[in-house]
């Protein structure tokens, strides 16, 4: 609480009391802390690849050029880190665009069939699934509809599907299921895998920007740590939500709940 006090006087300048104004700054402080954390996180995430790029370029300049093999190896690393920077910046831009549009109520929803959206998302991830030898199955009635923004929902399903494939073992299956919610008021789209799963203590924080259960593993897989934050914003921009249920070693199910 922030307090300000003003002494009050009557026309004879006699003191008649004190006016105290108390302002609850908890929320403001919390927002300020979130903003500060976010800027610190972004800076850190961008600095990591940049430091690596500088290190390898300096090494090349300092003489590794003598060995063509080393030079090529270092340049490969530089290229990979640049791709990483691009991925982080793309995700940050996506996130800020959705936030911006959500705050202006600028996201147009239209009643559409869900199945083609799931198929389009699968198409985007098909190469990755094939490389990892993961089979993806879609289970969604042809006629199922909901009020959606098609490119945004497709992006959300791509993010969930891409994670499911990343964290699944070869030879396993990922299911994308969509159906009316039990109360018949909405639609639930879930992406289920048989992968490494997520420990309980991580589950609540997964949807925060840059939160990862295993930093090294996520980076190695080219993750930006922003995928689920984007999914959460997309769900919210549809007036819906996203939840996770998972047990380590057995797999995870992420469920998007949308209104019909
Ligand atoms: P990333 O780019 O690191 O995948 P996300 O925001 O998409 O970032 O996910 C955050 C973290 O949640 C990941 O780093 C990973 O630890 C965990 N995660 C997400 N999806 C899954 C999944 N299907 N199975 C296991 N862990 C997952």
PDB file of C-alpha atoms and ligand atoms in Angstrom:
ATOM      1  CA  UNK A   1       0.000   0.000   0.000  1.00  0.00           C
ATOM      2  CA  UNK A   2       1.116   3.506  -0.791  1.00  0.00           C
ATOM      3  CA  UNK A   3      -0.220   6.223   1.582  1.00  0.00           C
ATOM      4  CA  UNK A   4      -0.407   9.988   1.136  1.00  0.00           C
ATOM      5  CA  UNK A   5      -1.696  12.330   3.868  1.00  0.00           C
ATOM      6  CA  UNK A   6      -2.986  15.923   3.638  1.00  0.00           C
ATOM      7  CA  UNK A   7      -3.850  18.062   6.684  1.00  0.00           C
ATOM      8  CA  UNK A   8      -7.304  19.680   6.442  1.00  0.00           C
ATOM      9  CA  UNK A   9      -8.114  23.137   7.872  1.00  0.00           C
ATOM     10  CA  UNK A  10     -11.345  25.136   8.158  1.00  0.00           C
ATOM     11  CA  UNK A  11     -11.725  28.809   7.075  1.00  0.00           C
ATOM     12  CA  UNK A  12     -10.171  29.966  10.425  1.00  0.00           C
ATOM     13  CA  UNK A  13      -7.202  27.784   9.714  1.00  0.00           C
ATOM     14  CA  UNK A  14      -8.166  25.443  12.564  1.00  0.00           C
ATOM     15  CA  UNK A  15      -7.034  21.932  12.005  1.00  0.00           C
ATOM     16  CA  UNK A  16     -10.083  19.730  11.403  1.00  0.00           C
ATOM     17  CA  UNK A  17      -8.474  16.487  10.388  1.00  0.00           C
ATOM     18  CA  UNK A  18      -6.253  14.610   8.037  1.00  0.00           C
ATOM     19  CA  UNK A  19      -7.135  13.147   4.663  1.00  0.00           C
ATOM     20  CA  UNK A  20      -5.298   9.899   3.998  1.00  0.00           C
ATOM     21  CA  UNK A  21      -5.296   8.358   0.541  1.00  0.00           C
ATOM     22  CA  UNK A  22      -4.215   4.721   0.393  1.00  0.00           C
ATOM     23  CA  UNK A  23      -3.424   3.237  -3.007  1.00  0.00           C
ATOM     24  CA  UNK A  24      -3.095  -0.474  -3.564  1.00  0.00           C
ATOM     25  CA  UNK A  25       0.047  -0.766  -5.691  1.00  0.00           C
ATOM     26  CA  UNK A  26       0.364  -4.546  -5.427  1.00  0.00           C
ATOM     27  CA  UNK A  27      -0.986  -5.097  -8.919  1.00  0.00           C
ATOM     28  CA  UNK A  28       1.122  -2.313 -10.417  1.00  0.00           C
ATOM     29  CA  UNK A  29       4.244  -3.666  -8.744  1.00  0.00           C
ATOM     30  CA  UNK A  30       3.465  -7.151  -9.913  1.00  0.00           C
ATOM     31  CA  UNK A  31       3.066  -5.950 -13.516  1.00  0.00           C
ATOM     32  CA  UNK A  32       6.294  -4.004 -13.234  1.00  0.00           C
ATOM     33  CA  UNK A  33       8.112  -7.101 -11.942  1.00  0.00           C
ATOM     34  CA  UNK A  34       6.681  -9.226 -14.744  1.00  0.00           C
ATOM     35  CA  UNK A  35       7.814  -6.676 -17.296  1.00  0.00           C
ATOM     36  CA  UNK A  36      11.296  -6.499 -15.778  1.00  0.00           C
ATOM     37  CA  UNK A  37      11.617 -10.304 -15.674  1.00  0.00           C
ATOM     38  CA  UNK A  38      10.472 -10.504 -19.261  1.00  0.00           C
ATOM     39  CA  UNK A  39      13.029  -7.985 -20.503  1.00  0.00           C
ATOM     40  CA  UNK A  40      15.764  -9.764 -18.535  1.00  0.00           C
ATOM     41  CA  UNK A  41      14.704 -13.122 -19.979  1.00  0.00           C
ATOM     42  CA  UNK A  42      14.568 -11.859 -23.548  1.00  0.00           C
ATOM     43  CA  UNK A  43      17.995 -10.281 -23.214  1.00  0.00           C
ATOM     44  CA  UNK A  44      19.424 -13.483 -21.818  1.00  0.00           C
ATOM     45  CA  UNK A  45      17.825 -15.646 -24.500  1.00  0.00           C
ATOM     46  CA  UNK A  46      19.170 -13.408 -27.261  1.00  0.00           C
ATOM     47  CA  UNK A  47      22.606 -13.083 -25.718  1.00  0.00           C
ATOM     48  CA  UNK A  48      23.258 -16.808 -25.515  1.00  0.00           C
ATOM     49  CA  UNK A  49      23.327 -17.430 -29.289  1.00  0.00           C
ATOM     50  CA  UNK A  50      25.039 -14.101 -29.970  1.00  0.00           C
ATOM     51  CA  UNK A  51      27.868 -14.947 -27.551  1.00  0.00           C
ATOM     52  CA  UNK A  52      28.307 -18.303 -29.265  1.00  0.00           C
ATOM     53  CA  UNK A  53      28.348 -16.691 -32.715  1.00  0.00           C
ATOM     54  CA  UNK A  54      30.956 -14.146 -31.655  1.00  0.00           C
ATOM     55  CA  UNK A  55      33.105 -16.830 -30.052  1.00  0.00           C
ATOM     56  CA  UNK A  56      33.184 -19.006 -33.148  1.00  0.00           C
ATOM     57  CA  UNK A  57      33.719 -16.116 -35.554  1.00  0.00           C
ATOM     58  CA  UNK A  58      36.640 -14.876 -33.414  1.00  0.00           C
ATOM     59  CA  UNK A  59      38.146 -18.344 -33.377  1.00  0.00           C
ATOM     60  CA  UNK A  60      37.934 -18.516 -37.159  1.00  0.00           C
ATOM     61  CA  UNK A  61      39.513 -15.068 -37.500  1.00  0.00           C
ATOM     62  CA  UNK A  62      42.298 -16.022 -35.109  1.00  0.00           C
ATOM     63  CA  UNK A  63      43.573 -18.768 -37.345  1.00  0.00           C
ATOM     64  CA  UNK A  64      41.232 -21.733 -37.466  1.00  0.00           C
ATOM     65  CA  UNK A  65      40.950 -20.818 -41.164  1.00  0.00           C
ATOM     66  CA  UNK A  66      44.140 -22.829 -41.609  1.00  0.00           C
ATOM     67  CA  UNK A  67      41.984 -25.869 -41.194  1.00  0.00           C
ATOM     68  CA  UNK A  68      39.193 -25.965 -43.712  1.00  0.00           C
ATOM     69  CA  UNK A  69      37.465 -28.709 -41.755  1.00  0.00           C
ATOM     70  CA  UNK A  70      37.366 -26.713 -38.503  1.00  0.00           C
ATOM     71  CA  UNK A  71      36.242 -23.600 -40.330  1.00  0.00           C
ATOM     72  CA  UNK A  72      33.306 -25.419 -41.891  1.00  0.00           C
ATOM     73  CA  UNK A  73      32.372 -26.974 -38.557  1.00  0.00           C
ATOM     74  CA  UNK A  74      32.408 -23.587 -36.824  1.00  0.00           C
ATOM     75  CA  UNK A  75      30.423 -21.975 -39.625  1.00  0.00           C
ATOM     76  CA  UNK A  76      27.773 -24.688 -39.242  1.00  0.00           C
ATOM     77  CA  UNK A  77      27.479 -23.740 -35.567  1.00  0.00           C
ATOM     78  CA  UNK A  78      27.228 -20.055 -36.470  1.00  0.00           C
ATOM     79  CA  UNK A  79      24.466 -20.901 -38.938  1.00  0.00           C
ATOM     80  CA  UNK A  80      22.550 -22.959 -36.364  1.00  0.00           C
ATOM     81  CA  UNK A  81      22.755 -20.177 -33.788  1.00  0.00           C
ATOM     82  CA  UNK A  82      21.527 -17.645 -36.328  1.00  0.00           C
ATOM     83  CA  UNK A  83      18.529 -19.857 -37.086  1.00  0.00           C
ATOM     84  CA  UNK A  84      17.902 -19.993 -33.355  1.00  0.00           C
ATOM     85  CA  UNK A  85      17.960 -16.218 -33.043  1.00  0.00           C
ATOM     86  CA  UNK A  86      15.507 -15.993 -35.903  1.00  0.00           C
ATOM     87  CA  UNK A  87      13.169 -18.503 -34.223  1.00  0.00           C
ATOM     88  CA  UNK A  88      13.211 -16.569 -30.939  1.00  0.00           C
ATOM     89  CA  UNK A  89      12.528 -13.266 -32.679  1.00  0.00           C
ATOM     90  CA  UNK A  90       9.718 -14.780 -34.790  1.00  0.00           C
ATOM     91  CA  UNK A  91       8.071 -16.191 -31.656  1.00  0.00           C
ATOM     92  CA  UNK A  92       8.416 -12.904 -29.787  1.00  0.00           C
ATOM     93  CA  UNK A  93       6.795 -11.056 -32.676  1.00  0.00           C
ATOM     94  CA  UNK A  94       3.947 -13.591 -32.866  1.00  0.00           C
ATOM     95  CA  UNK A  95       3.358 -13.237 -29.145  1.00  0.00           C
ATOM     96  CA  UNK A  96       3.314  -9.470 -29.174  1.00  0.00           C
ATOM     97  CA  UNK A  97       1.025  -9.361 -32.233  1.00  0.00           C
ATOM     98  CA  UNK A  98      -1.522 -11.645 -30.570  1.00  0.00           C
ATOM     99  CA  UNK A  99      -1.377  -9.632 -27.345  1.00  0.00           C
ATOM    100  CA  UNK A 100      -1.775  -6.416 -29.243  1.00  0.00           C
ATOM    101  CA  UNK A 101      -4.728  -7.664 -31.259  1.00  0.00           C
ATOM    102  CA  UNK A 102      -6.370  -9.281 -28.206  1.00  0.00           C
ATOM    103  CA  UNK A 103      -6.180  -6.033 -26.273  1.00  0.00           C
ATOM    104  CA  UNK A 104      -7.881  -4.226 -29.174  1.00  0.00           C
ATOM    105  CA  UNK A 105     -10.488  -6.985 -29.596  1.00  0.00           C
ATOM    106  CA  UNK A 106      -9.117  -7.259 -33.075  1.00  0.00           C
ATOM    107  CA  UNK A 107      -9.210 -11.027 -33.428  1.00  0.00           C
ATOM    108  CA  UNK A 108     -11.940 -12.106 -35.799  1.00  0.00           C
ATOM    109  CA  UNK A 109     -13.635 -15.390 -35.056  1.00  0.00           C
ATOM    110  CA  UNK A 110     -15.772 -17.241 -37.565  1.00  0.00           C
ATOM    111  CA  UNK A 111     -17.675 -20.495 -37.390  1.00  0.00           C
ATOM    112  CA  UNK A 112     -15.589 -23.073 -39.201  1.00  0.00           C
ATOM    113  CA  UNK A 113     -14.966 -26.783 -39.462  1.00  0.00           C
ATOM    114  CA  UNK A 114     -12.155 -27.943 -37.220  1.00  0.00           C
ATOM    115  CA  UNK A 115     -10.862 -30.959 -39.103  1.00  0.00           C
ATOM    116  CA  UNK A 116      -9.200 -29.064 -41.999  1.00  0.00           C
ATOM    117  CA  UNK A 117      -7.323 -26.935 -39.441  1.00  0.00           C
ATOM    118  CA  UNK A 118      -5.957 -30.059 -37.750  1.00  0.00           C
ATOM    119  CA  UNK A 119      -4.988 -31.513 -41.113  1.00  0.00           C
ATOM    120  CA  UNK A 120      -3.146 -28.340 -42.093  1.00  0.00           C
ATOM    121  CA  UNK A 121      -1.231 -28.383 -38.790  1.00  0.00           C
ATOM    122  CA  UNK A 122      -0.313 -32.008 -39.337  1.00  0.00           C
ATOM    123  CA  UNK A 123       0.937 -31.200 -42.814  1.00  0.00           C
ATOM    124  CA  UNK A 124       3.292 -28.582 -41.363  1.00  0.00           C
ATOM    125  CA  UNK A 125       4.717 -31.102 -38.879  1.00  0.00           C
ATOM    126  CA  UNK A 126       4.731 -34.137 -41.191  1.00  0.00           C
ATOM    127  CA  UNK A 127       8.430 -33.951 -42.069  1.00  0.00           C
ATOM    128  CA  UNK A 128       9.434 -33.676 -38.429  1.00  0.00           C
ATOM    129  CA  UNK A 129       7.182 -36.614 -37.499  1.00  0.00           C
ATOM    130  CA  UNK A 130       8.660 -38.736 -40.266  1.00  0.00           C
ATOM    131  CA  UNK A 131      12.229 -37.862 -39.262  1.00  0.00           C
ATOM    132  CA  UNK A 132      11.486 -38.900 -35.681  1.00  0.00           C
ATOM    133  CA  UNK A 133       9.491 -41.959 -36.761  1.00  0.00           C
ATOM    134  CA  UNK A 134       6.413 -40.779 -34.868  1.00  0.00           C
ATOM    135  CA  UNK A 135       2.950 -41.569 -36.242  1.00  0.00           C
ATOM    136  CA  UNK A 136       0.286 -38.861 -35.909  1.00  0.00           C
ATOM    137  CA  UNK A 137      -3.419 -39.784 -35.928  1.00  0.00           C
ATOM    138  CA  UNK A 138      -6.317 -37.354 -36.240  1.00  0.00           C
ATOM    139  CA  UNK A 139      -9.621 -38.187 -34.598  1.00  0.00           C
ATOM    140  CA  UNK A 140     -12.207 -35.505 -35.401  1.00  0.00           C
ATOM    141  CA  UNK A 141     -15.665 -35.691 -36.882  1.00  0.00           C
ATOM    142  CA  UNK A 142     -15.916 -34.071 -40.329  1.00  0.00           C
ATOM    143  CA  UNK A 143     -18.796 -31.830 -39.269  1.00  0.00           C
ATOM    144  CA  UNK A 144     -17.393 -30.544 -35.946  1.00  0.00           C
ATOM    145  CA  UNK A 145     -17.411 -26.735 -35.927  1.00  0.00           C
ATOM    146  CA  UNK A 146     -16.381 -23.908 -33.598  1.00  0.00           C
ATOM    147  CA  UNK A 147     -15.909 -20.151 -33.649  1.00  0.00           C
ATOM    148  CA  UNK A 148     -12.247 -19.786 -34.445  1.00  0.00           C
ATOM    149  CA  UNK A 149      -9.585 -17.665 -36.034  1.00  0.00           C
ATOM    150  CA  UNK A 150      -8.180 -20.178 -38.456  1.00  0.00           C
ATOM    151  CA  UNK A 151      -4.498 -19.146 -38.738  1.00  0.00           C
ATOM    152  CA  UNK A 152      -4.222 -18.669 -34.980  1.00  0.00           C
ATOM    153  CA  UNK A 153      -5.811 -21.997 -34.088  1.00  0.00           C
ATOM    154  CA  UNK A 154      -3.616 -23.697 -36.675  1.00  0.00           C
ATOM    155  CA  UNK A 155      -0.547 -22.097 -35.053  1.00  0.00           C
ATOM    156  CA  UNK A 156      -1.633 -23.330 -31.610  1.00  0.00           C
ATOM    157  CA  UNK A 157      -2.105 -26.897 -32.853  1.00  0.00           C
ATOM    158  CA  UNK A 158       1.252 -26.758 -34.672  1.00  0.00           C
ATOM    159  CA  UNK A 159       2.987 -25.705 -31.446  1.00  0.00           C
ATOM    160  CA  UNK A 160       1.360 -28.494 -29.419  1.00  0.00           C
ATOM    161  CA  UNK A 161       1.963 -31.089 -32.116  1.00  0.00           C
ATOM    162  CA  UNK A 162       5.550 -30.026 -32.645  1.00  0.00           C
ATOM    163  CA  UNK A 163       6.232 -30.377 -28.886  1.00  0.00           C
ATOM    164  CA  UNK A 164       4.475 -33.744 -28.764  1.00  0.00           C
ATOM    165  CA  UNK A 165       6.715 -35.024 -31.568  1.00  0.00           C
ATOM    166  CA  UNK A 166       9.857 -33.496 -30.046  1.00  0.00           C
ATOM    167  CA  UNK A 167       9.319 -35.121 -26.657  1.00  0.00           C
ATOM    168  CA  UNK A 168       8.196 -38.546 -27.997  1.00  0.00           C
ATOM    169  CA  UNK A 169      10.287 -41.660 -28.585  1.00  0.00           C
ATOM    170  CA  UNK A 170      10.685 -43.179 -32.063  1.00  0.00           C
ATOM    171  CA  UNK A 171       7.943 -45.620 -32.947  1.00  0.00           C
ATOM    172  CA  UNK A 172       5.315 -43.949 -30.749  1.00  0.00           C
ATOM    173  CA  UNK A 173       1.998 -42.365 -31.714  1.00  0.00           C
ATOM    174  CA  UNK A 174       0.615 -38.845 -31.180  1.00  0.00           C
ATOM    175  CA  UNK A 175      -3.154 -38.305 -31.266  1.00  0.00           C
ATOM    176  CA  UNK A 176      -4.927 -35.094 -32.166  1.00  0.00           C
ATOM    177  CA  UNK A 177      -8.516 -35.419 -31.005  1.00  0.00           C
ATOM    178  CA  UNK A 178     -11.342 -32.931 -31.242  1.00  0.00           C
ATOM    179  CA  UNK A 179     -14.865 -33.271 -29.927  1.00  0.00           C
ATOM    180  CA  UNK A 180     -17.717 -31.374 -28.323  1.00  0.00           C
ATOM    181  CA  UNK A 181     -17.049 -30.708 -24.658  1.00  0.00           C
ATOM    182  CA  UNK A 182     -19.065 -32.802 -22.174  1.00  0.00           C
ATOM    183  CA  UNK A 183     -21.342 -29.825 -21.380  1.00  0.00           C
ATOM    184  CA  UNK A 184     -21.954 -29.391 -25.121  1.00  0.00           C
ATOM    185  CA  UNK A 185     -21.070 -25.686 -24.812  1.00  0.00           C
ATOM    186  CA  UNK A 186     -17.674 -25.832 -26.436  1.00  0.00           C
ATOM    187  CA  UNK A 187     -15.097 -27.824 -28.342  1.00  0.00           C
ATOM    188  CA  UNK A 188     -12.032 -29.533 -26.905  1.00  0.00           C
ATOM    189  CA  UNK A 189      -8.977 -30.181 -29.002  1.00  0.00           C
ATOM    190  CA  UNK A 190      -6.333 -32.350 -27.388  1.00  0.00           C
ATOM    191  CA  UNK A 191      -2.858 -33.419 -28.426  1.00  0.00           C
ATOM    192  CA  UNK A 192      -1.707 -36.555 -26.620  1.00  0.00           C
ATOM    193  CA  UNK A 193       1.721 -38.173 -26.737  1.00  0.00           C
ATOM    194  CA  UNK A 194       3.457 -41.204 -25.251  1.00  0.00           C
ATOM    195  CA  UNK A 195       6.612 -39.246 -24.562  1.00  0.00           C
ATOM    196  CA  UNK A 196       8.753 -38.245 -21.584  1.00  0.00           C
ATOM    197  CA  UNK A 197       5.905 -36.549 -19.702  1.00  0.00           C
ATOM    198  CA  UNK A 198       6.141 -33.577 -17.343  1.00  0.00           C
ATOM    199  CA  UNK A 199       6.633 -33.645 -13.570  1.00  0.00           C
ATOM    200  CA  UNK A 200       3.881 -32.103 -11.484  1.00  0.00           C
ATOM    201  CA  UNK A 201       6.050 -29.224 -10.210  1.00  0.00           C
ATOM    202  CA  UNK A 202       6.616 -27.974 -13.774  1.00  0.00           C
ATOM    203  CA  UNK A 203       3.034 -28.256 -14.978  1.00  0.00           C
ATOM    204  CA  UNK A 204       1.765 -24.962 -13.593  1.00  0.00           C
ATOM    205  CA  UNK A 205       4.604 -22.906 -15.009  1.00  0.00           C
ATOM    206  CA  UNK A 206       4.877 -24.452 -18.486  1.00  0.00           C
ATOM    207  CA  UNK A 207       2.822 -21.732 -20.110  1.00  0.00           C
ATOM    208  CA  UNK A 208       5.097 -18.920 -18.892  1.00  0.00           C
ATOM    209  CA  UNK A 209       7.379 -17.341 -21.440  1.00  0.00           C
ATOM    210  CA  UNK A 210      10.791 -19.022 -21.620  1.00  0.00           C
ATOM    211  CA  UNK A 211       9.886 -21.621 -19.003  1.00  0.00           C
ATOM    212  CA  UNK A 212      11.380 -25.016 -19.804  1.00  0.00           C
ATOM    213  CA  UNK A 213      11.549 -28.195 -17.758  1.00  0.00           C
ATOM    214  CA  UNK A 214      14.959 -28.995 -19.156  1.00  0.00           C
ATOM    215  CA  UNK A 215      16.803 -26.030 -20.647  1.00  0.00           C
ATOM    216  CA  UNK A 216      19.583 -27.960 -22.328  1.00  0.00           C
ATOM    217  CA  UNK A 217      17.177 -30.408 -23.909  1.00  0.00           C
ATOM    218  CA  UNK A 218      14.844 -27.713 -25.207  1.00  0.00           C
ATOM    219  CA  UNK A 219      17.721 -25.731 -26.753  1.00  0.00           C
ATOM    220  CA  UNK A 220      19.175 -28.829 -28.326  1.00  0.00           C
ATOM    221  CA  UNK A 221      15.793 -29.476 -29.984  1.00  0.00           C
ATOM    222  CA  UNK A 222      15.699 -25.910 -31.280  1.00  0.00           C
ATOM    223  CA  UNK A 223      12.997 -24.861 -28.794  1.00  0.00           C
ATOM    224  CA  UNK A 224      12.524 -21.201 -27.944  1.00  0.00           C
ATOM    225  CA  UNK A 225      10.581 -21.700 -24.710  1.00  0.00           C
ATOM    226  CA  UNK A 226       7.792 -19.538 -26.143  1.00  0.00           C
ATOM    227  CA  UNK A 227       5.637 -22.157 -27.887  1.00  0.00           C
ATOM    228  CA  UNK A 228       3.243 -22.801 -25.006  1.00  0.00           C
ATOM    229  CA  UNK A 229       3.023 -19.108 -24.054  1.00  0.00           C
ATOM    230  CA  UNK A 230       1.804 -18.527 -27.621  1.00  0.00           C
ATOM    231  CA  UNK A 231      -0.725 -21.385 -27.306  1.00  0.00           C
ATOM    232  CA  UNK A 232      -2.051 -19.893 -24.074  1.00  0.00           C
ATOM    233  CA  UNK A 233      -2.506 -16.461 -25.657  1.00  0.00           C
ATOM    234  CA  UNK A 234      -4.257 -17.958 -28.675  1.00  0.00           C
ATOM    235  CA  UNK A 235      -6.615 -19.912 -26.389  1.00  0.00           C
ATOM    236  CA  UNK A 236      -7.381 -16.734 -24.434  1.00  0.00           C
ATOM    237  CA  UNK A 237      -7.956 -14.728 -27.589  1.00  0.00           C
ATOM    238  CA  UNK A 238     -10.706 -17.274 -28.379  1.00  0.00           C
ATOM    239  CA  UNK A 239     -12.184 -16.811 -24.914  1.00  0.00           C
ATOM    240  CA  UNK A 240     -10.915 -20.284 -24.076  1.00  0.00           C
ATOM    241  CA  UNK A 241      -8.111 -21.959 -22.154  1.00  0.00           C
ATOM    242  CA  UNK A 242      -5.383 -24.581 -22.368  1.00  0.00           C
ATOM    243  CA  UNK A 243      -4.574 -27.228 -19.763  1.00  0.00           C
ATOM    244  CA  UNK A 244      -2.104 -30.054 -19.367  1.00  0.00           C
ATOM    245  CA  UNK A 245      -2.326 -33.445 -17.771  1.00  0.00           C
ATOM    246  CA  UNK A 246       0.788 -35.569 -17.700  1.00  0.00           C
ATOM    247  CA  UNK A 247       2.737 -38.198 -15.865  1.00  0.00           C
ATOM    248  CA  UNK A 248       6.507 -38.524 -16.215  1.00  0.00           C
ATOM    249  CA  UNK A 249       7.561 -41.408 -18.411  1.00  0.00           C
ATOM    250  CA  UNK A 250       4.052 -42.058 -19.699  1.00  0.00           C
ATOM    251  CA  UNK A 251       3.144 -39.062 -21.802  1.00  0.00           C
ATOM    252  CA  UNK A 252       1.242 -35.789 -21.833  1.00  0.00           C
ATOM    253  CA  UNK A 253      -2.114 -34.489 -22.979  1.00  0.00           C
ATOM    254  CA  UNK A 254      -2.566 -30.800 -23.775  1.00  0.00           C
ATOM    255  CA  UNK A 255      -6.187 -29.710 -24.185  1.00  0.00           C
ATOM    256  CA  UNK A 256      -7.454 -26.535 -25.821  1.00  0.00           C
ATOM    257  CA  UNK A 257     -10.957 -25.589 -24.736  1.00  0.00           C
ATOM    258  CA  UNK A 258     -12.835 -23.301 -27.113  1.00  0.00           C
ATOM    259  CA  UNK A 259     -16.364 -22.002 -27.230  1.00  0.00           C
ATOM    260  CA  UNK A 260     -18.729 -23.216 -29.925  1.00  0.00           C
TER     261      UNK A 260
HETATM  262  P1  LIG B   1      10.077 -25.142 -26.131  1.00  0.00           P
HETATM  263  O1  LIG B   1      10.376 -24.262 -27.269  1.00  0.00           O
HETATM  264  O2  LIG B   1      11.197 -25.276 -25.162  1.00  0.00           O
HETATM  265  O3  LIG B   1       9.466 -26.454 -26.523  1.00  0.00           O
HETATM  266  P2  LIG B   1       7.440 -24.545 -25.062  1.00  0.00           P
HETATM  267  O4  LIG B   1       6.887 -23.309 -24.476  1.00  0.00           O
HETATM  268  O5  LIG B   1       6.764 -25.095 -26.276  1.00  0.00           O
HETATM  269  O6  LIG B   1       8.986 -24.289 -25.315  1.00  0.00           O
HETATM  270  O7  LIG B   1       7.444 -25.668 -23.948  1.00  0.00           O
HETATM  271  C1  LIG B   1       7.976 -25.375 -22.678  1.00  0.00           C
HETATM  272  C2  LIG B   1       8.560 -26.617 -22.038  1.00  0.00           C
HETATM  273  O8  LIG B   1       7.513 -27.549 -21.737  1.00  0.00           O
HETATM  274  C3  LIG B   1       9.520 -27.401 -22.933  1.00  0.00           C
HETATM  275  O9  LIG B   1      10.815 -26.888 -22.838  1.00  0.00           O
HETATM  276  C4  LIG B   1       9.412 -28.797 -22.362  1.00  0.00           C
HETATM  277  O10 LIG B   1      10.265 -28.910 -21.242  1.00  0.00           O
HETATM  278  C5  LIG B   1       7.975 -28.873 -21.869  1.00  0.00           C
HETATM  279  N1  LIG B   1       7.061 -29.569 -22.819  1.00  0.00           N
HETATM  280  C6  LIG B   1       6.227 -28.997 -23.710  1.00  0.00           C
HETATM  281  N2  LIG B   1       5.497 -29.923 -24.364  1.00  0.00           N
HETATM  282  C7  LIG B   1       5.877 -31.116 -23.888  1.00  0.00           C
HETATM  283  C8  LIG B   1       5.498 -32.485 -24.161  1.00  0.00           C
HETATM  284  N3  LIG B   1       4.558 -32.780 -25.074  1.00  0.00           N
HETATM  285  N4  LIG B   1       6.107 -33.469 -23.451  1.00  0.00           N
HETATM  286  C9  LIG B   1       7.050 -33.163 -22.518  1.00  0.00           C
HETATM  287  N5  LIG B   1       7.457 -31.906 -22.218  1.00  0.00           N
HETATM  288  C10 LIG B   1       6.889 -30.900 -22.885  1.00  0.00           C
END
